[in-house]
Amino acid sequence: MSDAITASEFRVRYAESDQMGVVHHRHYLVWCELARTDHMRRLGVSYRDMEASGLKLPVVEAHLRYRQPARFDDCIRVRCWVREVASRKVSFGYAVERRDDGTLLATAQTSLIAVDSNHAPTSIPSDIRRRLVTAPDPVRL
Amino acid sequence: MSDAITASEFRVRYAESDQMGVVHHRHYLVWCELARTDHMRRLGVSYRDMEASGLKLPVVEAHLRYRQPARFDDCIRVRCWVREVASRKVSFGYAVERRDDGTLLATAQTSLIAVDSNHAPTSIPSDIRRRLVTAPDPVRL
Amino acid sequence: MSDAITASEFRVRYAESDQMGVVHHRHYLVWCELARTDHMRRLGVSYRDMEASGLKLPVVEAHLRYRQPARFDDCIRVRCWVREVASRKVSFGYAVERRDDGTLLATAQTSLIAVDSNHAPTSIPSDIRRRLVTAPDPVRL
Amino acid sequence: MSDAITASEFRVRYAESDQMGVVHHRHYLVWCELARTDHMRRLGVSYRDMEASGLKLPVVEAHLRYRQPARFDDCIRVRCWVREVASRKVSFGYAVERRDDGTLLATAQTSLIAVDSNHAPTSIPSDIRRRLVTAPDPVRL
């Protein structure tokens, strides 16, 4: 796996299940965010420091495809990569997999825009933008 | 508003905010689900009874566009309608608005498939399918 | 019901269920917060305005007893009241009930302290404190 | 650390923050559950297998003290131990700490009862009960 695609791993929490006996679909957005934060950290961008310096990246679009259910106690791997980066916007791709057998559980993409501390649109600083190396989608989203 | 598009209203909970000072983007999926459940109830389909009878409707795809942030204590209105219905799949559309000034905060669509109690694909029973009256999108999704 | 005890009503969301088929226990803290915010509003204290003016009330202690499970689609009523108020601390009590038959599902109490915008302890302003009228517990907590 | 007290580690998720800029208090119940599930697994009890065999352990009481706020991106360690075990009930204790400097952020205790697949009270099987070795509280709860 190249540095442009990294993976985060964790176990499904009981609280993430719903009465269908599977992970409720909203939690995949949390998992994607976790993977995105990890991915950016590995690219040298601390999301925490970035926010402290006044730059925020709210999600403006999300598209998820749920393929197979995840269940409580499953070990999950989320692969994350940058799909596109422009002056004010960055898009990420995600592949959510069951770690033990590699089954693809879900794919997702999210787009984020840069805003300042007043929630007004701004540009992604060039030193951050330079680190957000793109990768071709490793799976069909 | 025709019966084919109904609305649910509620106030944003403190717990739905994040450190950006706005509603975290995952909660819109919960709000859509709440509006979908209400909408189906008004169409004569109790989601609770439907699940008790062995039919479940997991979300297989979701697409959300976040336009303006929602904030703690805002009164929210989610309009919901059926976009398409087929033998095993149904799609819903959503417009999330701030009630007081009608600002469109987000739009979304989700697709759900019918599964039985073993999580195997099945058909939507005709009496339920007949009630799921479609409506043209009242806003661009 | 006196003004010193008010009630909030809502329906259980699907997303609040877990794979045990009942509401996951963390959500009762969210329900208590919702009821507390409503109760304070009725006493003339807007939590939103209070935070905007720099005063925050983080929870420092919570004690919950879960008596009967709540389930998806149940109509819930949470009664809320102020138990005690001091210069820097206020305690609330809660009775979570199923509305249709009045069954007591849970009781809870939470203590909150006043902090300023730097998260440093501060006093509850006298005009707010005066409004936080206490009530004796209507049920055993 | 003896086997009777084990620890789980993870990083605070962005989605766990609220507009106060700290972790919302409900998430500590999720963290305790995660630590409890890990602790039981290390004691030889798979929560997943236990539920599949028809035994469930709903939380009937929870008591939390929040001492210092946790923040997004903090590395958290939750130590967990069994406080008491009886034929139908087991109590756990928790110490939530910031890993990097050992600061105690919160302490908690939860009591769980054994129920069968119909949510009726039952006994904890002796082979499970035998594994639930108690430990004296390592901190004041």
PDB file of N, CA, C and O in Angstrom, chain D residues 74-133:
ATOM      1  N   ASP D  74      -7.181  13.344  21.793  1.00  0.00           N
ATOM      2  CA  ASP D  74      -6.497  12.821  22.978  1.00  0.00           C
ATOM      3  C   ASP D  74      -6.406  11.300  22.881  1.00  0.00           C
ATOM      4  O   ASP D  74      -7.329  10.647  22.385  1.00  0.00           O
ATOM      5  N   CYS D  75      -5.310  10.759  23.370  1.00  0.00           N
ATOM      6  CA  CYS D  75      -5.218   9.306  23.513  1.00  0.00           C
ATOM      7  C   CYS D  75      -5.765   8.956  24.892  1.00  0.00           C
ATOM      8  O   CYS D  75      -5.305   9.491  25.900  1.00  0.00           O
ATOM      9  N   ILE D  76      -6.737   8.076  24.906  1.00  0.00           N
ATOM     10  CA  ILE D  76      -7.453   7.734  26.139  1.00  0.00           C
ATOM     11  C   ILE D  76      -7.120   6.305  26.541  1.00  0.00           C
ATOM     12  O   ILE D  76      -6.981   5.425  25.690  1.00  0.00           O
ATOM     13  N   ARG D  77      -6.987   6.107  27.850  1.00  0.00           N
ATOM     14  CA  ARG D  77      -6.842   4.745  28.382  1.00  0.00           C
ATOM     15  C   ARG D  77      -7.968   4.533  29.396  1.00  0.00           C
ATOM     16  O   ARG D  77      -8.151   5.365  30.285  1.00  0.00           O
ATOM     17  N   VAL D  78      -8.710   3.461  29.232  1.00  0.00           N
ATOM     18  CA  VAL D  78      -9.756   3.145  30.209  1.00  0.00           C
ATOM     19  C   VAL D  78      -9.363   1.855  30.913  1.00  0.00           C
ATOM     20  O   VAL D  78      -9.241   0.805  30.278  1.00  0.00           O
ATOM     21  N   ARG D  79      -9.130   1.938  32.207  1.00  0.00           N
ATOM     22  CA  ARG D  79      -8.875   0.731  32.996  1.00  0.00           C
ATOM     23  C   ARG D  79     -10.219   0.212  33.506  1.00  0.00           C
ATOM     24  O   ARG D  79     -11.090   0.996  33.874  1.00  0.00           O
ATOM     25  N   CYS D  80     -10.365  -1.077  33.484  1.00  0.00           N
ATOM     26  CA  CYS D  80     -11.649  -1.690  33.842  1.00  0.00           C
ATOM     27  C   CYS D  80     -11.417  -2.899  34.740  1.00  0.00           C
ATOM     28  O   CYS D  80     -10.431  -3.615  34.573  1.00  0.00           O
ATOM     29  N   TRP D  81     -12.316  -3.103  35.696  1.00  0.00           N
ATOM     30  CA  TRP D  81     -12.221  -4.253  36.592  1.00  0.00           C
ATOM     31  C   TRP D  81     -13.616  -4.641  37.081  1.00  0.00           C
ATOM     32  O   TRP D  81     -14.551  -3.839  37.019  1.00  0.00           O
ATOM     33  N   VAL D  82     -13.733  -5.871  37.540  1.00  0.00           N
ATOM     34  CA  VAL D  82     -14.980  -6.340  38.157  1.00  0.00           C
ATOM     35  C   VAL D  82     -14.948  -5.947  39.623  1.00  0.00           C
ATOM     36  O   VAL D  82     -13.985  -6.230  40.330  1.00  0.00           O
ATOM     37  N   ARG D  83     -16.000  -5.278  40.082  1.00  0.00           N
ATOM     38  CA  ARG D  83     -16.073  -4.860  41.487  1.00  0.00           C
ATOM     39  C   ARG D  83     -16.757  -5.915  42.337  1.00  0.00           C
ATOM     40  O   ARG D  83     -16.332  -6.201  43.460  1.00  0.00           O
ATOM     41  N   GLU D  84     -17.841  -6.494  41.791  1.00  0.00           N
ATOM     42  CA  GLU D  84     -18.649  -7.452  42.552  1.00  0.00           C
ATOM     43  C   GLU D  84     -19.342  -8.353  41.576  1.00  0.00           C
ATOM     44  O   GLU D  84     -19.754  -7.909  40.499  1.00  0.00           O
ATOM     45  N   VAL D  85     -19.547  -9.591  41.960  1.00  0.00           N
ATOM     46  CA  VAL D  85     -20.315 -10.478  41.104  1.00  0.00           C
ATOM     47  C   VAL D  85     -21.225 -11.330  41.979  1.00  0.00           C
ATOM     48  O   VAL D  85     -20.809 -11.825  43.039  1.00  0.00           O
ATOM     49  N   ALA D  86     -22.481 -11.411  41.589  1.00  0.00           N
ATOM     50  CA  ALA D  86     -23.460 -12.225  42.313  1.00  0.00           C
ATOM     51  C   ALA D  86     -24.125 -13.138  41.297  1.00  0.00           C
ATOM     52  O   ALA D  86     -23.732 -13.172  40.127  1.00  0.00           O
ATOM     53  N   SER D  87     -25.136 -13.887  41.722  1.00  0.00           N
ATOM     54  CA  SER D  87     -25.689 -14.885  40.805  1.00  0.00           C
ATOM     55  C   SER D  87     -26.326 -14.255  39.563  1.00  0.00           C
ATOM     56  O   SER D  87     -26.290 -14.828  38.478  1.00  0.00           O
ATOM     57  N   ARG D  88     -26.894 -13.062  39.721  1.00  0.00           N
ATOM     58  CA  ARG D  88     -27.608 -12.457  38.596  1.00  0.00           C
ATOM     59  C   ARG D  88     -27.097 -11.087  38.211  1.00  0.00           C
ATOM     60  O   ARG D  88     -27.674 -10.422  37.359  1.00  0.00           O
ATOM     61  N   LYS D  89     -26.051 -10.640  38.865  1.00  0.00           N
ATOM     62  CA  LYS D  89     -25.638  -9.250  38.709  1.00  0.00           C
ATOM     63  C   LYS D  89     -24.128  -9.142  38.783  1.00  0.00           C
ATOM     64  O   LYS D  89     -23.494  -9.853  39.546  1.00  0.00           O
ATOM     65  N   VAL D  90     -23.571  -8.236  38.006  1.00  0.00           N
ATOM     66  CA  VAL D  90     -22.130  -7.994  38.069  1.00  0.00           C
ATOM     67  C   VAL D  90     -21.895  -6.493  37.958  1.00  0.00           C
ATOM     68  O   VAL D  90     -22.592  -5.801  37.213  1.00  0.00           O
ATOM     69  N   SER D  91     -20.924  -5.994  38.745  1.00  0.00           N
ATOM     70  CA  SER D  91     -20.623  -4.561  38.729  1.00  0.00           C
ATOM     71  C   SER D  91     -19.185  -4.351  38.280  1.00  0.00           C
ATOM     72  O   SER D  91     -18.288  -5.092  38.699  1.00  0.00           O
ATOM     73  N   PHE D  92     -18.997  -3.356  37.453  1.00  0.00           N
ATOM     74  CA  PHE D  92     -17.670  -3.027  36.933  1.00  0.00           C
ATOM     75  C   PHE D  92     -17.273  -1.621  37.376  1.00  0.00           C
ATOM     76  O   PHE D  92     -18.134  -0.746  37.533  1.00  0.00           O
ATOM     77  N   GLY D  93     -15.979  -1.406  37.533  1.00  0.00           N
ATOM     78  CA  GLY D  93     -15.450  -0.067  37.795  1.00  0.00           C
ATOM     79  C   GLY D  93     -14.565   0.351  36.632  1.00  0.00           C
ATOM     80  O   GLY D  93     -14.034  -0.507  35.901  1.00  0.00           O
ATOM     81  N   TYR D  94     -14.431   1.664  36.465  1.00  0.00           N
ATOM     82  CA  TYR D  94     -13.670   2.209  35.325  1.00  0.00           C
ATOM     83  C   TYR D  94     -12.895   3.446  35.766  1.00  0.00           C
ATOM     84  O   TYR D  94     -13.418   4.292  36.494  1.00  0.00           O
ATOM     85  N   ALA D  95     -11.667   3.566  35.268  1.00  0.00           N
ATOM     86  CA  ALA D  95     -10.903   4.805  35.414  1.00  0.00           C
ATOM     87  C   ALA D  95     -10.519   5.248  34.011  1.00  0.00           C
ATOM     88  O   ALA D  95      -9.836   4.513  33.288  1.00  0.00           O
ATOM     89  N   VAL D  96     -10.991   6.413  33.616  1.00  0.00           N
ATOM     90  CA  VAL D  96     -10.712   6.957  32.277  1.00  0.00           C
ATOM     91  C   VAL D  96      -9.577   7.966  32.413  1.00  0.00           C
ATOM     92  O   VAL D  96      -9.697   8.933  33.173  1.00  0.00           O
ATOM     93  N   GLU D  97      -8.500   7.704  31.694  1.00  0.00           N
ATOM     94  CA  GLU D  97      -7.309   8.543  31.857  1.00  0.00           C
ATOM     95  C   GLU D  97      -6.815   9.064  30.513  1.00  0.00           C
ATOM     96  O   GLU D  97      -6.994   8.420  29.486  1.00  0.00           O
ATOM     97  N   ARG D  98      -6.159  10.222  30.550  1.00  0.00           N
ATOM     98  CA  ARG D  98      -5.440  10.700  29.368  1.00  0.00           C
ATOM     99  C   ARG D  98      -4.107   9.962  29.383  1.00  0.00           C
ATOM    100  O   ARG D  98      -3.368  10.033  30.381  1.00  0.00           O
ATOM    101  N   ARG D  99      -3.826   9.245  28.321  1.00  0.00           N
ATOM    102  CA  ARG D  99      -2.682   8.349  28.343  1.00  0.00           C
ATOM    103  C   ARG D  99      -1.352   9.085  28.501  1.00  0.00           C
ATOM    104  O   ARG D  99      -0.463   8.622  29.228  1.00  0.00           O
ATOM    105  N   ASP D 100      -1.211  10.218  27.828  1.00  0.00           N
ATOM    106  CA  ASP D 100       0.110  10.851  27.753  1.00  0.00           C
ATOM    107  C   ASP D 100       0.621  11.353  29.094  1.00  0.00           C
ATOM    108  O   ASP D 100       1.815  11.293  29.364  1.00  0.00           O
ATOM    109  N   ASP D 101      -0.259  11.872  29.938  1.00  0.00           N
ATOM    110  CA  ASP D 101       0.208  12.375  31.230  1.00  0.00           C
ATOM    111  C   ASP D 101      -0.476  11.685  32.421  1.00  0.00           C
ATOM    112  O   ASP D 101      -0.259  12.065  33.562  1.00  0.00           O
ATOM    113  N   GLY D 102      -1.306  10.670  32.126  1.00  0.00           N
ATOM    114  CA  GLY D 102      -1.910   9.905  33.216  1.00  0.00           C
ATOM    115  C   GLY D 102      -3.027  10.616  33.967  1.00  0.00           C
ATOM    116  O   GLY D 102      -3.537  10.081  34.956  1.00  0.00           O
ATOM    117  N   THR D 103      -3.407  11.824  33.530  1.00  0.00           N
ATOM    118  CA  THR D 103      -4.483  12.560  34.225  1.00  0.00           C
ATOM    119  C   THR D 103      -5.757  11.734  34.273  1.00  0.00           C
ATOM    120  O   THR D 103      -6.191  11.197  33.252  1.00  0.00           O
ATOM    121  N   LEU D 104      -6.348  11.668  35.462  1.00  0.00           N
ATOM    122  CA  LEU D 104      -7.630  10.971  35.622  1.00  0.00           C
ATOM    123  C   LEU D 104      -8.745  11.886  35.120  1.00  0.00           C
ATOM    124  O   LEU D 104      -8.957  12.973  35.651  1.00  0.00           O
ATOM    125  N   LEU D 105      -9.444  11.464  34.080  1.00  0.00           N
ATOM    126  CA  LEU D 105     -10.486  12.295  33.484  1.00  0.00           C
ATOM    127  C   LEU D 105     -11.866  11.984  34.061  1.00  0.00           C
ATOM    128  O   LEU D 105     -12.696  12.875  34.217  1.00  0.00           O
ATOM    129  N   ALA D 106     -12.108  10.727  34.338  1.00  0.00           N
ATOM    130  CA  ALA D 106     -13.415  10.339  34.857  1.00  0.00           C
ATOM    131  C   ALA D 106     -13.308   8.990  35.535  1.00  0.00           C
ATOM    132  O   ALA D 106     -12.398   8.203  35.250  1.00  0.00           O
ATOM    133  N   THR D 107     -14.234   8.749  36.457  1.00  0.00           N
ATOM    134  CA  THR D 107     -14.380   7.417  37.034  1.00  0.00           C
ATOM    135  C   THR D 107     -15.844   7.026  36.878  1.00  0.00           C
ATOM    136  O   THR D 107     -16.716   7.887  36.778  1.00  0.00           O
ATOM    137  N   ALA D 108     -16.080   5.728  36.851  1.00  0.00           N
ATOM    138  CA  ALA D 108     -17.453   5.281  36.652  1.00  0.00           C
ATOM    139  C   ALA D 108     -17.640   3.893  37.219  1.00  0.00           C
ATOM    140  O   ALA D 108     -16.677   3.152  37.432  1.00  0.00           O
ATOM    141  N   GLN D 109     -18.904   3.556  37.476  1.00  0.00           N
ATOM    142  CA  GLN D 109     -19.250   2.189  37.817  1.00  0.00           C
ATOM    143  C   GLN D 109     -20.584   1.881  37.150  1.00  0.00           C
ATOM    144  O   GLN D 109     -21.429   2.755  37.010  1.00  0.00           O
ATOM    145  N   THR D 110     -20.704   0.648  36.692  1.00  0.00           N
ATOM    146  CA  THR D 110     -21.974   0.229  36.103  1.00  0.00           C
ATOM    147  C   THR D 110     -22.341  -1.135  36.666  1.00  0.00           C
ATOM    148  O   THR D 110     -21.468  -1.960  36.928  1.00  0.00           O
ATOM    149  N   SER D 111     -23.640  -1.360  36.827  1.00  0.00           N
ATOM    150  CA  SER D 111     -24.131  -2.674  37.248  1.00  0.00           C
ATOM    151  C   SER D 111     -24.951  -3.257  36.117  1.00  0.00           C
ATOM    152  O   SER D 111     -25.721  -2.548  35.467  1.00  0.00           O
ATOM    153  N   LEU D 112     -24.759  -4.552  35.876  1.00  0.00           N
ATOM    154  CA  LEU D 112     -25.456  -5.231  34.790  1.00  0.00           C
ATOM    155  C   LEU D 112     -26.152  -6.455  35.356  1.00  0.00           C
ATOM    156  O   LEU D 112     -25.631  -7.106  36.278  1.00  0.00           O
ATOM    157  N   ILE D 113     -27.309  -6.777  34.822  1.00  0.00           N
ATOM    158  CA  ILE D 113     -27.964  -8.011  35.235  1.00  0.00           C
ATOM    159  C   ILE D 113     -28.045  -8.956  34.038  1.00  0.00           C
ATOM    160  O   ILE D 113     -28.034  -8.529  32.884  1.00  0.00           O
ATOM    161  N   ALA D 114     -28.138 -10.234  34.345  1.00  0.00           N
ATOM    162  CA  ALA D 114     -28.256 -11.257  33.304  1.00  0.00           C
ATOM    163  C   ALA D 114     -29.717 -11.409  32.911  1.00  0.00           C
ATOM    164  O   ALA D 114     -30.587 -11.527  33.773  1.00  0.00           O
ATOM    165  N   VAL D 115     -29.989 -11.379  31.609  1.00  0.00           N
ATOM    166  CA  VAL D 115     -31.345 -11.651  31.116  1.00  0.00           C
ATOM    167  C   VAL D 115     -31.241 -12.646  29.960  1.00  0.00           C
ATOM    168  O   VAL D 115     -30.212 -12.748  29.297  1.00  0.00           O
ATOM    169  N   ASP D 116     -32.344 -13.359  29.741  1.00  0.00           N
ATOM    170  CA  ASP D 116     -32.348 -14.304  28.624  1.00  0.00           C
ATOM    171  C   ASP D 116     -32.857 -13.618  27.363  1.00  0.00           C
ATOM    172  O   ASP D 116     -33.051 -12.399  27.337  1.00  0.00           O
ATOM    173  N   SER D 117     -33.063 -14.398  26.304  1.00  0.00           N
ATOM    174  CA  SER D 117     -33.412 -13.786  25.026  1.00  0.00           C
ATOM    175  C   SER D 117     -34.794 -13.127  25.035  1.00  0.00           C
ATOM    176  O   SER D 117     -35.104 -12.334  24.148  1.00  0.00           O
ATOM    177  N   ASN D 118     -35.618 -13.415  26.077  1.00  0.00           N
ATOM    178  CA  ASN D 118     -36.901 -12.717  26.223  1.00  0.00           C
ATOM    179  C   ASN D 118     -36.811 -11.535  27.177  1.00  0.00           C
ATOM    180  O   ASN D 118     -37.821 -11.009  27.615  1.00  0.00           O
ATOM    181  N   HIS D 119     -35.601 -11.169  27.526  1.00  0.00           N
ATOM    182  CA  HIS D 119     -35.346 -10.063  28.444  1.00  0.00           C
ATOM    183  C   HIS D 119     -35.850 -10.376  29.866  1.00  0.00           C
ATOM    184  O   HIS D 119     -36.112  -9.477  30.660  1.00  0.00           O
ATOM    185  N   ALA D 120     -35.954 -11.667  30.207  1.00  0.00           N
ATOM    186  CA  ALA D 120     -36.337 -12.074  31.565  1.00  0.00           C
ATOM    187  C   ALA D 120     -35.067 -12.348  32.373  1.00  0.00           C
ATOM    188  O   ALA D 120     -34.098 -12.907  31.850  1.00  0.00           O
ATOM    189  N   PRO D 121     -35.071 -11.974  33.669  1.00  0.00           N
ATOM    190  CA  PRO D 121     -33.898 -12.177  34.525  1.00  0.00           C
ATOM    191  C   PRO D 121     -33.480 -13.633  34.555  1.00  0.00           C
ATOM    192  O   PRO D 121     -34.336 -14.532  34.548  1.00  0.00           O
ATOM    193  N   THR D 122     -32.213 -13.882  34.590  1.00  0.00           N
ATOM    194  CA  THR D 122     -31.694 -15.246  34.644  1.00  0.00           C
ATOM    195  C   THR D 122     -30.397 -15.221  35.453  1.00  0.00           C
ATOM    196  O   THR D 122     -29.993 -14.184  35.964  1.00  0.00           O
ATOM    197  N   SER D 123     -29.769 -16.391  35.587  1.00  0.00           N
ATOM    198  CA  SER D 123     -28.515 -16.441  36.337  1.00  0.00           C
ATOM    199  C   SER D 123     -27.327 -16.370  35.399  1.00  0.00           C
ATOM    200  O   SER D 123     -27.401 -16.814  34.248  1.00  0.00           O
ATOM    201  N   ILE D 124     -26.235 -15.832  35.905  1.00  0.00           N
ATOM    202  CA  ILE D 124     -24.986 -15.851  35.149  1.00  0.00           C
ATOM    203  C   ILE D 124     -24.441 -17.274  35.251  1.00  0.00           C
ATOM    204  O   ILE D 124     -24.247 -17.776  36.364  1.00  0.00           O
ATOM    205  N   PRO D 125     -24.212 -17.957  34.137  1.00  0.00           N
ATOM    206  CA  PRO D 125     -23.713 -19.338  34.192  1.00  0.00           C
ATOM    207  C   PRO D 125     -22.417 -19.412  35.002  1.00  0.00           C
ATOM    208  O   PRO D 125     -21.595 -18.484  34.948  1.00  0.00           O
ATOM    209  N   SER D 126     -22.231 -20.512  35.709  1.00  0.00           N
ATOM    210  CA  SER D 126     -21.096 -20.599  36.634  1.00  0.00           C
ATOM    211  C   SER D 126     -19.748 -20.507  35.919  1.00  0.00           C
ATOM    212  O   SER D 126     -18.796 -19.953  36.465  1.00  0.00           O
ATOM    213  N   ASP D 127     -19.658 -21.013  34.666  1.00  0.00           N
ATOM    214  CA  ASP D 127     -18.359 -20.933  33.981  1.00  0.00           C
ATOM    215  C   ASP D 127     -18.000 -19.492  33.622  1.00  0.00           C
ATOM    216  O   ASP D 127     -16.831 -19.135  33.549  1.00  0.00           O
ATOM    217  N   ILE D 128     -19.007 -18.670  33.395  1.00  0.00           N
ATOM    218  CA  ILE D 128     -18.728 -17.244  33.145  1.00  0.00           C
ATOM    219  C   ILE D 128     -18.438 -16.555  34.468  1.00  0.00           C
ATOM    220  O   ILE D 128     -17.453 -15.812  34.599  1.00  0.00           O
ATOM    221  N   ARG D 129     -19.258 -16.843  35.448  1.00  0.00           N
ATOM    222  CA  ARG D 129     -19.116 -16.184  36.744  1.00  0.00           C
ATOM    223  C   ARG D 129     -17.722 -16.439  37.338  1.00  0.00           C
ATOM    224  O   ARG D 129     -17.115 -15.548  37.932  1.00  0.00           O
ATOM    225  N   ARG D 130     -17.248 -17.660  37.150  1.00  0.00           N
ATOM    226  CA  ARG D 130     -15.931 -18.019  37.698  1.00  0.00           C
ATOM    227  C   ARG D 130     -14.803 -17.184  37.093  1.00  0.00           C
ATOM    228  O   ARG D 130     -13.790 -16.917  37.720  1.00  0.00           O
ATOM    229  N   ARG D 131     -14.995 -16.762  35.841  1.00  0.00           N
ATOM    230  CA  ARG D 131     -13.941 -15.988  35.180  1.00  0.00           C
ATOM    231  C   ARG D 131     -13.929 -14.512  35.577  1.00  0.00           C
ATOM    232  O   ARG D 131     -12.937 -13.820  35.368  1.00  0.00           O
ATOM    233  N   LEU D 132     -15.057 -14.064  36.101  1.00  0.00           N
ATOM    234  CA  LEU D 132     -15.186 -12.643  36.423  1.00  0.00           C
ATOM    235  C   LEU D 132     -14.524 -12.324  37.773  1.00  0.00           C
ATOM    236  O   LEU D 132     -15.192 -12.008  38.764  1.00  0.00           O
ATOM    237  N   VAL D 133     -13.207 -12.399  37.785  1.00  0.00           N
ATOM    238  CA  VAL D 133     -12.415 -12.187  38.994  1.00  0.00           C
ATOM    239  C   VAL D 133     -12.509 -10.726  39.436  1.00  0.00           C
ATOM    240  O   VAL D 133     -12.306  -9.827  38.632  1.00  0.00           O
TER     241      VAL D 133
END
